[in-house]
PDB file of C-alpha atoms in Angstrom:
ATOM      1  CA  GLN W   1      23.610   5.577   8.187  1.00 53.00           C
ATOM      2  CA  LEU W   2      25.180   8.899   9.069  1.00 54.00           C
ATOM      3  CA  ALA W   3      28.040   7.813  10.847  1.00 56.00           C
ATOM      4  CA  GLN W   4      28.466   5.268   7.671  1.00 54.00           C
ATOM      5  CA  LEU W   5      28.047   8.217   4.957  1.00 51.00           C
ATOM      6  CA  ARG W   6      29.861  10.575   7.202  1.00 52.00           C
ATOM      7  CA  ARG W   7      32.599   7.789   7.215  1.00 51.00           C
ATOM      8  CA  LEU W   8      32.663   8.093   3.043  1.00 48.00           C
ATOM      9  CA  GLY W   9      32.928  11.116   3.232  1.00 50.00           C
ATOM     10  CA  GLN W  10      30.044  11.763   1.701  1.00 53.00           C
ATOM     11  CA  ALA W  11      28.005  13.932   4.527  1.00 55.00           C
ATOM     12  CA  ASP W  12      29.140  15.893   7.452  1.00 64.00           C
ATOM     13  CA  ALA W  13      26.491  15.597   8.859  1.00 71.00           C
ATOM     14  CA  GLN W  14      24.844  16.490  12.792  1.00 79.00           C
ATOM     15  CA  LEU W  15      20.760  16.113  13.339  1.00 84.00           C
ATOM     16  CA  ASP W  16      19.443  17.188  16.705  1.00 89.00           C
ATOM     17  CA  ILE W  17      16.496  15.732  17.664  1.00 88.00           C
ATOM     18  CA  TYR W  18      13.920  17.559  19.864  1.00 89.00           C
ATOM     19  CA  ALA W  19      11.196  15.539  21.655  1.00 88.00           C
ATOM     20  CA  SER W  20       9.416  14.684  25.591  1.00 90.00           C
ATOM     21  CA  PRO W  21      11.747  14.258  27.947  1.00 92.00           C
ATOM     22  CA  GLU W  22       9.452  11.090  28.074  1.00 93.00           C
ATOM     23  CA  GLN W  23      10.667  10.034  24.548  1.00 89.00           C
ATOM     24  CA  LEU W  24      14.500  10.846  24.874  1.00 89.00           C
ATOM     25  CA  ALA W  25      14.029   8.512  28.473  1.00 90.00           C
ATOM     26  CA  VAL W  26      12.870   5.293  26.318  1.00 89.00           C
ATOM     27  CA  TYR W  27      14.527   6.282  22.739  1.00 84.00           C
ATOM     28  CA  GLY W  28      17.573   8.552  24.179  1.00 83.00           C
ATOM     29  CA  GLU W  29      19.938   5.645  25.217  1.00 83.00           C
ATOM     30  CA  SER W  30      19.018   3.655  20.969  1.00 81.00           C
ATOM     31  CA  LEU W  31      20.480   7.045  19.921  1.00 77.00           C
ATOM     32  CA  ASP W  32      23.788   7.546  22.051  1.00 77.00           C
ATOM     33  CA  LEU W  33      26.040   8.334  18.685  1.00 73.00           C
ATOM     34  CA  PRO W  34      28.777  11.006  18.226  1.00 74.00           C
ATOM     35  CA  GLN W  35      26.880  12.722  15.272  1.00 77.00           C
ATOM     36  CA  VAL W  36      23.469  12.932  17.914  1.00 82.00           C
ATOM     37  CA  THR W  37      22.675  15.012  20.090  1.00 87.00           C
ATOM     38  CA  LEU W  38      19.258  14.630  22.158  1.00 89.00           C
ATOM     39  CA  LYS W  39      17.125  18.509  23.328  1.00 92.00           C
ATOM     40  CA  GLN W  40      13.799  18.800  24.783  1.00 92.00           C
ATOM     41  CA  TRP W  41      11.403  19.958  22.768  1.00 91.00           C
ATOM     42  CA  VAL W  42      11.433  24.328  22.667  1.00 92.00           C
ATOM     43  CA  PRO W  43       8.825  26.354  22.776  1.00 93.00           C
ATOM     44  CA  MET W  44       7.431  27.074  19.490  1.00 90.00           C
ATOM     45  CA  HIS W  45       8.454  30.732  19.129  1.00 93.00           C
ATOM     46  CA  GLU W  46      12.280  29.124  19.645  1.00 94.00           C
ATOM     47  CA  LEU W  47      11.662  26.823  16.248  1.00 92.00           C
ATOM     48  CA  PRO W  48      11.623  29.568  13.356  1.00 92.00           C
ATOM     49  CA  GLN W  49      15.555  30.243  14.849  1.00 94.00           C
ATOM     50  CA  ILE W  50      15.588  26.782  14.602  1.00 94.00           C
ATOM     51  CA  PHE W  51      14.816  25.886  11.123  1.00 93.00           C
ATOM     52  CA  ALA W  52      16.675  28.567  10.401  1.00 92.00           C
ATOM     53  CA  ALA W  53      20.066  27.179  11.303  1.00 92.00           C
ATOM     54  CA  SER W  54      19.336  24.583  10.009  1.00 91.00           C
ATOM     55  CA  ASP W  55      20.092  22.875   6.658  1.00 90.00           C
ATOM     56  CA  LEU W  56      17.094  20.457   6.147  1.00 91.00           C
ATOM     57  CA  VAL W  57      14.930  18.650   8.106  1.00 93.00           C
ATOM     58  CA  VAL W  58      13.893  15.730   9.207  1.00 91.00           C
ATOM     59  CA  HIS W  59      10.059  13.382   9.039  1.00 91.00           C
ATOM     60  CA  VAL W  60       9.458   9.988  10.567  1.00 89.00           C
ATOM     61  CA  GLU W  61       6.294   8.358  10.205  1.00 89.00           C
ATOM     62  CA  SER W  62       6.508   4.959  11.081  1.00 85.00           C
ATOM     63  CA  SER W  63       7.025   1.821   8.601  1.00 86.00           C
ATOM     64  CA  GLN W  64       4.685  -0.421  11.731  1.00 88.00           C
ATOM     65  CA  ALA W  65       1.776  -1.974   9.162  1.00 88.00           C
ATOM     66  CA  ASP W  66      -1.103  -1.270  12.594  1.00 89.00           C
ATOM     67  CA  VAL W  67       0.974   2.449  13.265  1.00 87.00           C
ATOM     68  CA  ALA W  68       0.410   3.110   9.931  1.00 83.00           C
ATOM     69  CA  ALA W  69      -2.840   1.920   9.011  1.00 85.00           C
ATOM     70  CA  LEU W  70      -3.474   4.552  11.455  1.00 85.00           C
ATOM     71  CA  THR W  71      -1.586   7.825  10.803  1.00 83.00           C
ATOM     72  CA  ARG W  72      -2.343   6.811   6.825  1.00 85.00           C
ATOM     73  CA  PHE W  73      -4.599  10.041   6.565  1.00 86.00           C
ATOM     74  CA  SER W  74      -2.817  12.066   8.700  1.00 82.00           C
ATOM     75  CA  LEU W  75      -1.245  15.491   7.962  1.00 81.00           C
ATOM     76  CA  SER W  76       0.845  16.661  10.744  1.00 83.00           C
ATOM     77  CA  THR W  77       1.437  20.162  11.612  1.00 82.00           C
ATOM     78  CA  LYS W  78       4.874  19.735  11.525  1.00 88.00           C
ATOM     79  CA  ILE W  79       4.867  19.475   7.457  1.00 92.00           C
ATOM     80  CA  SER W  80       4.081  22.687   7.306  1.00 90.00           C
ATOM     81  CA  GLN W  81       6.252  24.879   9.780  1.00 91.00           C
ATOM     82  CA  TYR W  82       9.005  22.290   7.619  1.00 93.00           C
ATOM     83  CA  MET W  83       8.162  24.289   3.818  1.00 94.00           C
ATOM     84  CA  MET W  84       7.416  28.129   5.438  1.00 93.00           C
ATOM     85  CA  ALA W  85      10.827  27.519   6.640  1.00 94.00           C
ATOM     86  CA  SER W  86      12.102  26.520   2.985  1.00 95.00           C
ATOM     87  CA  ARG W  87      14.057  23.987   4.594  1.00 95.00           C
ATOM     88  CA  GLY W  88      13.821  20.751   2.307  1.00 96.00           C
ATOM     89  CA  ILE W  89      12.400  17.802   4.098  1.00 96.00           C
ATOM     90  CA  LEU W  90      13.978  14.432   4.824  1.00 93.00           C
ATOM     91  CA  ALA W  91      11.043  12.040   4.989  1.00 94.00           C
ATOM     92  CA  ILE W  92      11.011   8.271   5.902  1.00 91.00           C
ATOM     93  CA  GLY W  93       8.595   6.171   6.223  1.00 92.00           C
ATOM     94  CA  PRO W  94       5.491   4.492   4.137  1.00 94.00           C
ATOM     95  CA  PRO W  95       5.165   6.038   0.662  1.00 93.00           C
ATOM     96  CA  GLN W  96       1.290   5.712   0.875  1.00 93.00           C
ATOM     97  CA  LEU W  97       1.195   7.569   4.295  1.00 93.00           C
ATOM     98  CA  ALA W  98       0.089  11.378   3.035  1.00 92.00           C
ATOM     99  CA  SER W  99       2.172  13.492   4.967  1.00 93.00           C
ATOM    100  CA  MET W 100       4.734  11.170   2.733  1.00 94.00           C
ATOM    101  CA  GLN W 101       2.662  11.605  -0.184  1.00 94.00           C
ATOM    102  CA  VAL W 102       1.948  15.761   0.445  1.00 94.00           C
ATOM    103  CA  ILE W 103       6.366  16.334   1.025  1.00 96.00           C
ATOM    104  CA  GLU W 104       6.314  14.252  -1.966  1.00 95.00           C
ATOM    105  CA  GLN W 105       3.759  16.095  -4.830  1.00 95.00           C
ATOM    106  CA  ALA W 106       4.601  19.425  -3.298  1.00 96.00           C
ATOM    107  CA  GLY W 107       8.688  18.817  -4.086  1.00 97.00           C
ATOM    108  CA  ALA W 108       9.403  19.894  -0.655  1.00 97.00           C
ATOM    109  CA  GLY W 109      11.500  17.008  -0.028  1.00 97.00           C
ATOM    110  CA  VAL W 110      12.185  13.828  -0.483  1.00 96.00           C
ATOM    111  CA  VAL W 111      10.751  10.697   0.849  1.00 96.00           C
ATOM    112  CA  VAL W 112      12.769   7.649   1.860  1.00 94.00           C
ATOM    113  CA  PRO W 113      10.872   4.499   2.356  1.00 92.00           C
ATOM    114  CA  ASP W 114      13.039   3.136   5.257  1.00 88.00           C
ATOM    115  CA  LEU W 115      16.957   3.005   5.170  1.00 82.00           C
ATOM    116  CA  SER W 116      17.811  -0.360   5.007  1.00 84.00           C
ATOM    117  CA  THR W 117      18.255  -0.649   0.652  1.00 87.00           C
ATOM    118  CA  PRO W 118      21.593   0.832  -1.096  1.00 88.00           C
ATOM    119  CA  SER W 119      19.584   2.653  -3.149  1.00 91.00           C
ATOM    120  CA  ASN W 120      17.646   4.785  -0.730  1.00 88.00           C
ATOM    121  CA  GLN W 121      21.209   4.602   0.820  1.00 85.00           C
ATOM    122  CA  ALA W 122      22.151   7.004  -2.848  1.00 88.00           C
ATOM    123  CA  GLN W 123      19.473   8.637  -2.686  1.00 89.00           C
ATOM    124  CA  LEU W 124      19.572   9.801   1.278  1.00 87.00           C
ATOM    125  CA  ALA W 125      22.994  10.214   0.596  1.00 84.00           C
ATOM    126  CA  GLU W 126      22.769  12.736  -2.494  1.00 89.00           C
ATOM    127  CA  PHE W 127      20.050  14.877  -0.689  1.00 91.00           C
ATOM    128  CA  LEU W 128      22.589  15.389   2.267  1.00 86.00           C
ATOM    129  CA  SER W 129      25.496  16.782  -0.109  1.00 85.00           C
ATOM    130  CA  ASP W 130      23.429  18.066  -2.793  1.00 91.00           C
ATOM    131  CA  ASP W 131      23.029  21.690  -0.811  1.00 92.00           C
ATOM    132  CA  ASP W 132      21.051  22.994  -4.746  1.00 96.00           C
ATOM    133  CA  LEU W 133      18.538  20.016  -4.500  1.00 96.00           C
ATOM    134  CA  ARG W 134      17.576  20.505  -0.366  1.00 95.00           C
ATOM    135  CA  ARG W 135      17.557  23.996  -1.111  1.00 96.00           C
ATOM    136  CA  GLN W 136      15.146  24.073  -4.136  1.00 98.00           C
ATOM    137  CA  CYS W 137      13.427  21.415  -2.350  1.00 97.00           C
ATOM    138  CA  GLY W 138      13.065  24.525   0.692  1.00 97.00           C
ATOM    139  CA  LEU W 139      11.814  26.588  -1.993  1.00 97.00           C
ATOM    140  CA  GLN W 140       8.911  24.427  -3.506  1.00 97.00           C
ATOM    141  CA  GLY W 141       7.814  23.460  -0.120  1.00 96.00           C
ATOM    142  CA  HIS W 142       7.020  27.439   1.376  1.00 95.00           C
ATOM    143  CA  ALA W 143       4.941  27.979  -2.083  1.00 94.00           C
ATOM    144  CA  TRP W 144       3.095  24.470  -1.671  1.00 92.00           C
ATOM    145  CA  ALA W 145       2.361  25.629   2.219  1.00 91.00           C
ATOM    146  CA  SER W 146       1.745  29.330   1.198  1.00 89.00           C
ATOM    147  CA  ARG W 147      -0.613  28.897  -1.136  1.00 86.00           C
ATOM    148  CA  TRP W 148      -2.450  26.206   0.827  1.00 81.00           C
ATOM    149  CA  CYS W 149      -1.597  27.585   4.121  1.00 79.00           C
ATOM    150  CA  GLY W 150      -1.265  30.505   4.294  1.00 68.00           C
ATOM    151  CA  THR W 151      -3.450  33.492   5.489  1.00 65.00           C
ATOM    152  CA  ALA W 152      -5.757  33.821   3.020  1.00 66.00           C
ATOM    153  CA  ARG W 153      -7.183  29.998   3.072  1.00 62.00           C
ATOM    154  CA  ARG W 154      -7.661  30.012   6.172  1.00 64.00           C
ATOM    155  CA  ALA W 155      -9.843  33.123   6.282  1.00 68.00           C
ATOM    156  CA  ASP W 156     -11.405  31.110   4.409  1.00 69.00           C
ATOM    157  CA  PHE W 157     -11.731  28.288   6.657  1.00 66.00           C
ATOM    158  CA  ALA W 158     -12.808  30.242   9.488  1.00 67.00           C
ATOM    159  CA  ALA W 159     -15.380  31.571   7.568  1.00 71.00           C
ATOM    160  CA  CYS W 160     -16.264  28.420   6.030  1.00 71.00           C
ATOM    161  CA  LEU W 161     -17.257  27.506   9.775  1.00 69.00           C
ATOM    162  CA  ALA W 162     -18.989  30.534  10.267  1.00 75.00           C
ATOM    163  CA  GLU W 163     -21.283  29.864   7.948  1.00 75.00           C
ATOM    164  CA  ALA W 164     -22.063  26.281   8.976  1.00 70.00           C
ATOM    165  CA  ALA W 165     -22.553  27.025  12.508  1.00 73.00           C
ATOM    166  CA  GLN W 166     -25.192  29.057  11.842  1.00 78.00           C
ATOM    167  CA  ARG W 167     -27.276  27.094   9.358  1.00 73.00           C
ATOM    168  CA  ASP W 168     -29.900  24.883  11.372  1.00 70.00           C
ATOM    169  CA  PRO W 169     -28.107  21.859  11.961  1.00 66.00           C
ATOM    170  CA  ALA W 170     -31.185  20.178  10.551  1.00 65.00           C
ATOM    171  CA  THR W 171     -30.191  21.256   7.134  1.00 62.00           C
ATOM    172  CA  LEU W 172     -27.377  19.506   7.258  1.00 57.00           C
ATOM    173  CA  ARG W 173     -25.483  16.817   5.377  1.00 56.00           C
ATOM    174  CA  ALA W 174     -22.205  14.479   6.141  1.00 51.00           C
ATOM    175  CA  ALA W 175     -19.585  15.885   3.470  1.00 48.00           C
ATOM    176  CA  ALA W 176     -18.845  12.957   1.242  1.00 42.00           C
TER     177      ALA W 176
END
C-alpha cells in the first residue's frame, strides 16, 4: 500500500519496523520492500527520540478471529506511549477491539480495519498526507493519556492497591 501511495504522489512514506530478531527472521522476507526498514528492538530510553523523529506511529492488531478474540479487551502499553509522544496513530485492525476503540474515542488517530477497500485506502492516504490532522490527533492523544495514564492516575491506582493489600481477604469481594 505504501508503494502504491508513493507512486500516486499521495505520500512520501517510509516505514520503520522495530521487532525482535525472531520476528524479523519470520516476517522479514515478506517485508523486504524499498519503503520498509526493519530494525531490532531498541532500549526503552531510546524510544522518545524515535517517536520525536516520526511523523506518526502505527499500531497493528491481528484480524484473525481467534487472535482478535484473545485481544478483544487488551490495551497495549505501547498505545499510551504513542499518545504521550504526541504522535498521531495509524491503527490497523478490527474496530471492535479495545485498543482500536481507545484510539478512536480519544481522537488519537485513525482506525482502519484493513487496507483492502478503496475507502480504507483513501482514509490511509488522507492521514498520511494531512500534517494538521496527524498533529491534532497527536495532541488529542496526549491529552487523553495525560488524563488517564499520567503520574497522578498511577499514584491513585498504587494507593488503591496498597489499601486492598491491607484488607482482610475474607472481606474482599470480586469486582463485577
